[in-house]
């Protein structure tokens, strides 16, 4: 029903985002990996959504990237993995992590997700092995990962993270290092970069 929502962050818990869109607050179920990447309360964010309509509920599931949304759609086609299971998997693994686990038949990695046992992980690998490819992993990678990891950062922080990525650090490493810098709002990009580098050594 909804492809995505753009609105202000009104509230966040470990697995739920309240997104205010046009004076309406939407409850959006999110993976546990998403809240730390969100901007501050009152700031705007774009969330890609999946709508689940049941007899007793109308639920929205949300992700910061189109790639994670598509992986969620794929996961919930697996027997025994509903939206709750798909969300649990994406709480501990990125979309690329899931693809790699499927391609390398790493059931142990998938079964780290809460509520996903070894048998379910094996079934997931069996059902998805012909539906994911290494090419998908390589194509979805850097630009999508960078966009997700730097969501909510100020322009100066994004520039510093981009500079760190250019030095060879992953999007996650770059974003985390920049987020750790204290009093970042008082620094320019060069100062931010120097401070962030200290968290990488």
Coordinates of C-alpha atoms in Angstrom, one line a residue:
X1 CA 0.0 0.0 0.0
X2 CA 2.7 2.5 1.0
X3 CA 6.0 2.4 -0.9
X4 CA 7.7 4.7 1.6
X5 CA 6.9 7.4 4.2
X6 CA 8.8 10.7 4.7
X7 CA 8.2 12.3 8.0
X8 CA 9.6 13.4 11.4
X9 CA 10.9 11.0 14.0
X10 CA 8.4 11.4 16.9
X11 CA 9.4 8.4 19.0
X12 CA 11.7 5.4 19.0
X13 CA 12.0 2.1 20.9
X14 CA 14.1 -0.9 20.2
X15 CA 11.6 -2.3 17.6
X16 CA 9.2 0.5 16.8
X17 CA 9.4 3.9 15.2
X18 CA 6.7 6.6 15.5
X19 CA 6.8 8.6 12.3
X20 CA 4.8 11.8 12.1
X21 CA 3.6 12.4 8.6
X22 CA 1.2 15.3 8.0
X23 CA 0.2 15.4 11.7
X24 CA -0.5 11.7 11.8
X25 CA 1.7 9.4 13.8
X26 CA 2.4 6.1 12.2
X27 CA 3.7 3.1 14.2
X28 CA 6.3 1.4 12.2
X29 CA 7.9 -2.0 13.2
X30 CA 11.6 -1.8 12.6
X31 CA 14.6 -4.2 13.0
X32 CA 16.7 -3.6 16.2
X33 CA 19.6 -2.4 14.0
X34 CA 17.7 0.6 12.7
X35 CA 17.0 2.9 15.7
X36 CA 20.8 3.8 16.3
X37 CA 20.9 5.0 12.7
X38 CA 17.9 7.3 12.9
X39 CA 18.2 11.1 13.1
X40 CA 17.2 12.9 16.3
X41 CA 13.6 13.4 17.4
X42 CA 11.9 16.0 15.3
X43 CA 14.2 15.5 12.3
X44 CA 13.0 14.1 9.0
X45 CA 13.7 10.6 7.6
X46 CA 12.6 8.5 4.7
X47 CA 11.4 5.0 5.6
X48 CA 10.7 2.2 3.0
X49 CA 7.6 0.3 4.2
X50 CA 5.9 -3.1 3.9
X51 CA 2.2 -3.2 4.8
X52 CA 0.8 -6.3 6.5
X53 CA -3.0 -6.6 6.8
X54 CA -4.5 -9.3 9.0
X55 CA -7.9 -9.9 10.4
X56 CA -6.9 -8.4 13.7
X57 CA -4.2 -5.9 12.7
X58 CA -2.9 -3.4 10.2
X59 CA 0.9 -3.3 10.5
X60 CA 3.7 -1.3 8.9
X61 CA 7.3 -2.6 8.7
X62 CA 10.0 -0.1 7.9
X63 CA 13.6 0.0 6.7
X64 CA 16.1 2.7 5.8
X65 CA 17.0 1.2 2.4
X66 CA 15.1 -0.3 -0.5
X67 CA 17.6 -3.2 -0.4
X68 CA 16.6 -4.2 3.1
X69 CA 12.9 -3.9 2.3
X70 CA 13.4 -6.3 -0.7
X71 CA 15.3 -8.7 1.5
X72 CA 12.5 -8.6 4.1
X73 CA 10.0 -9.4 1.3
X74 CA 12.2 -12.3 0.3
X75 CA 12.6 -13.6 3.8
X76 CA 8.9 -13.7 4.6
X77 CA 8.3 -16.0 1.6
X78 CA 10.2 -18.7 3.4
X79 CA 8.0 -21.4 5.2
X80 CA 7.9 -20.7 8.9
X81 CA 9.4 -17.1 8.7
X82 CA 6.7 -14.5 8.9
X83 CA 7.3 -10.7 9.4
X84 CA 8.4 -11.2 12.9
X85 CA 11.1 -13.7 11.8
X86 CA 12.2 -11.5 8.9
X87 CA 12.6 -8.5 11.3
X88 CA 14.5 -10.7 13.7
X89 CA 17.0 -11.7 11.0
X90 CA 17.5 -8.2 9.8
X91 CA 18.1 -7.1 13.4
X92 CA 21.3 -9.1 13.5
X93 CA 22.3 -9.2 9.8
X94 CA 22.3 -6.8 6.9
X95 CA 20.7 -7.8 3.6
X96 CA 24.2 -8.5 2.2
X97 CA 25.0 -10.7 5.3
X98 CA 21.9 -12.7 4.6
X99 CA 22.8 -13.2 0.9
X100 CA 26.3 -14.3 1.8
X101 CA 25.0 -16.7 4.5
X102 CA 22.7 -18.3 1.9
X103 CA 25.4 -18.5 -0.7
X104 CA 27.9 -20.1 1.7
X105 CA 25.2 -22.2 3.4
X106 CA 26.0 -20.6 6.8
X107 CA 23.0 -21.7 8.8
X108 CA 24.8 -20.9 12.1
X109 CA 24.9 -17.2 11.2
X110 CA 21.2 -17.1 10.3
X111 CA 20.2 -19.0 13.5
X112 CA 21.7 -16.2 15.6
X113 CA 18.5 -14.3 15.0
X114 CA 16.1 -14.5 18.0
X115 CA 13.5 -17.2 17.4
X116 CA 15.2 -18.7 14.3
X117 CA 16.5 -22.1 15.0
X118 CA 18.9 -24.3 13.0
X119 CA 16.2 -26.1 11.1
X120 CA 14.5 -22.9 10.1
X121 CA 17.9 -21.5 9.0
X122 CA 18.5 -24.6 6.9
X123 CA 15.1 -24.3 5.3
X124 CA 15.7 -20.6 4.5
X125 CA 19.0 -21.5 2.8
X126 CA 17.3 -24.3 0.8
X127 CA 14.4 -22.0 -0.3
X128 CA 16.5 -19.0 -1.2
X129 CA 19.7 -20.5 -2.7
X130 CA 18.3 -20.1 -6.2
X131 CA 16.9 -16.6 -5.6
X132 CA 20.0 -14.7 -4.5
X133 CA 23.4 -14.3 -6.2
X134 CA 26.8 -12.9 -5.5
X135 CA 26.1 -10.3 -8.1
X136 CA 23.2 -9.0 -6.1
X137 CA 25.5 -8.7 -3.1
X138 CA 28.2 -6.8 -5.0
X139 CA 25.7 -4.5 -6.7
X140 CA 23.8 -3.6 -3.6
X141 CA 26.8 -2.9 -1.5
X142 CA 28.6 0.4 -1.0
X143 CA 26.3 3.2 -2.1
X144 CA 23.3 1.6 -0.3
X145 CA 25.3 0.8 2.8
X146 CA 26.7 4.3 2.9
X147 CA 23.3 5.8 2.6
X148 CA 21.9 3.7 5.4
X149 CA 24.9 4.1 7.8
X150 CA 25.1 7.9 7.4
X151 CA 21.3 8.5 7.7
X152 CA 20.7 11.2 10.3
X153 CA 24.2 12.6 10.3
X154 CA 24.8 16.3 9.7
X155 CA 26.4 17.5 6.5
X156 CA 29.8 17.9 8.1
X157 CA 29.6 14.4 9.7
X158 CA 28.6 12.9 6.3
X159 CA 31.6 14.6 4.6
X160 CA 33.9 13.3 7.3
X161 CA 32.4 9.8 7.0
X162 CA 32.8 10.0 3.2
X163 CA 36.5 10.9 3.6
X164 CA 37.0 8.0 5.9
X165 CA 35.3 5.7 3.4
X166 CA 37.7 7.0 0.7
X167 CA 40.5 6.0 3.0
X168 CA 39.3 2.4 2.8
X169 CA 37.1 2.1 5.9
X170 CA 33.7 0.5 5.5
X171 CA 30.5 2.6 5.6
X172 CA 29.7 1.2 9.1
X173 CA 33.2 1.8 10.5
X174 CA 33.2 5.4 9.1
X175 CA 29.7 6.3 10.4
X176 CA 30.4 4.8 13.8
X177 CA 33.7 6.6 14.2
X178 CA 32.1 9.9 13.3
X179 CA 29.2 9.3 15.7
X180 CA 31.6 8.7 18.6
X181 CA 33.2 12.2 18.3
X182 CA 32.2 14.4 21.2
X183 CA 31.3 18.1 20.6
X184 CA 31.2 17.3 16.9
X185 CA 28.8 20.2 16.3
X186 CA 31.6 22.6 17.2
X187 CA 34.0 21.2 14.6
X188 CA 34.6 21.7 10.9
X189 CA 35.0 18.7 8.6
X190 CA 38.8 18.5 9.0
X191 CA 38.6 18.5 12.8
X192 CA 35.9 15.9 12.7
X193 CA 38.0 13.7 10.4
X194 CA 41.0 13.9 12.7
X195 CA 38.9 13.2 15.8
X196 CA 37.1 10.3 14.1
X197 CA 40.4 8.7 13.0
X198 CA 41.4 8.4 16.7
X199 CA 38.5 6.1 17.2
X200 CA 39.7 3.8 14.4
X201 CA 43.2 3.1 15.8

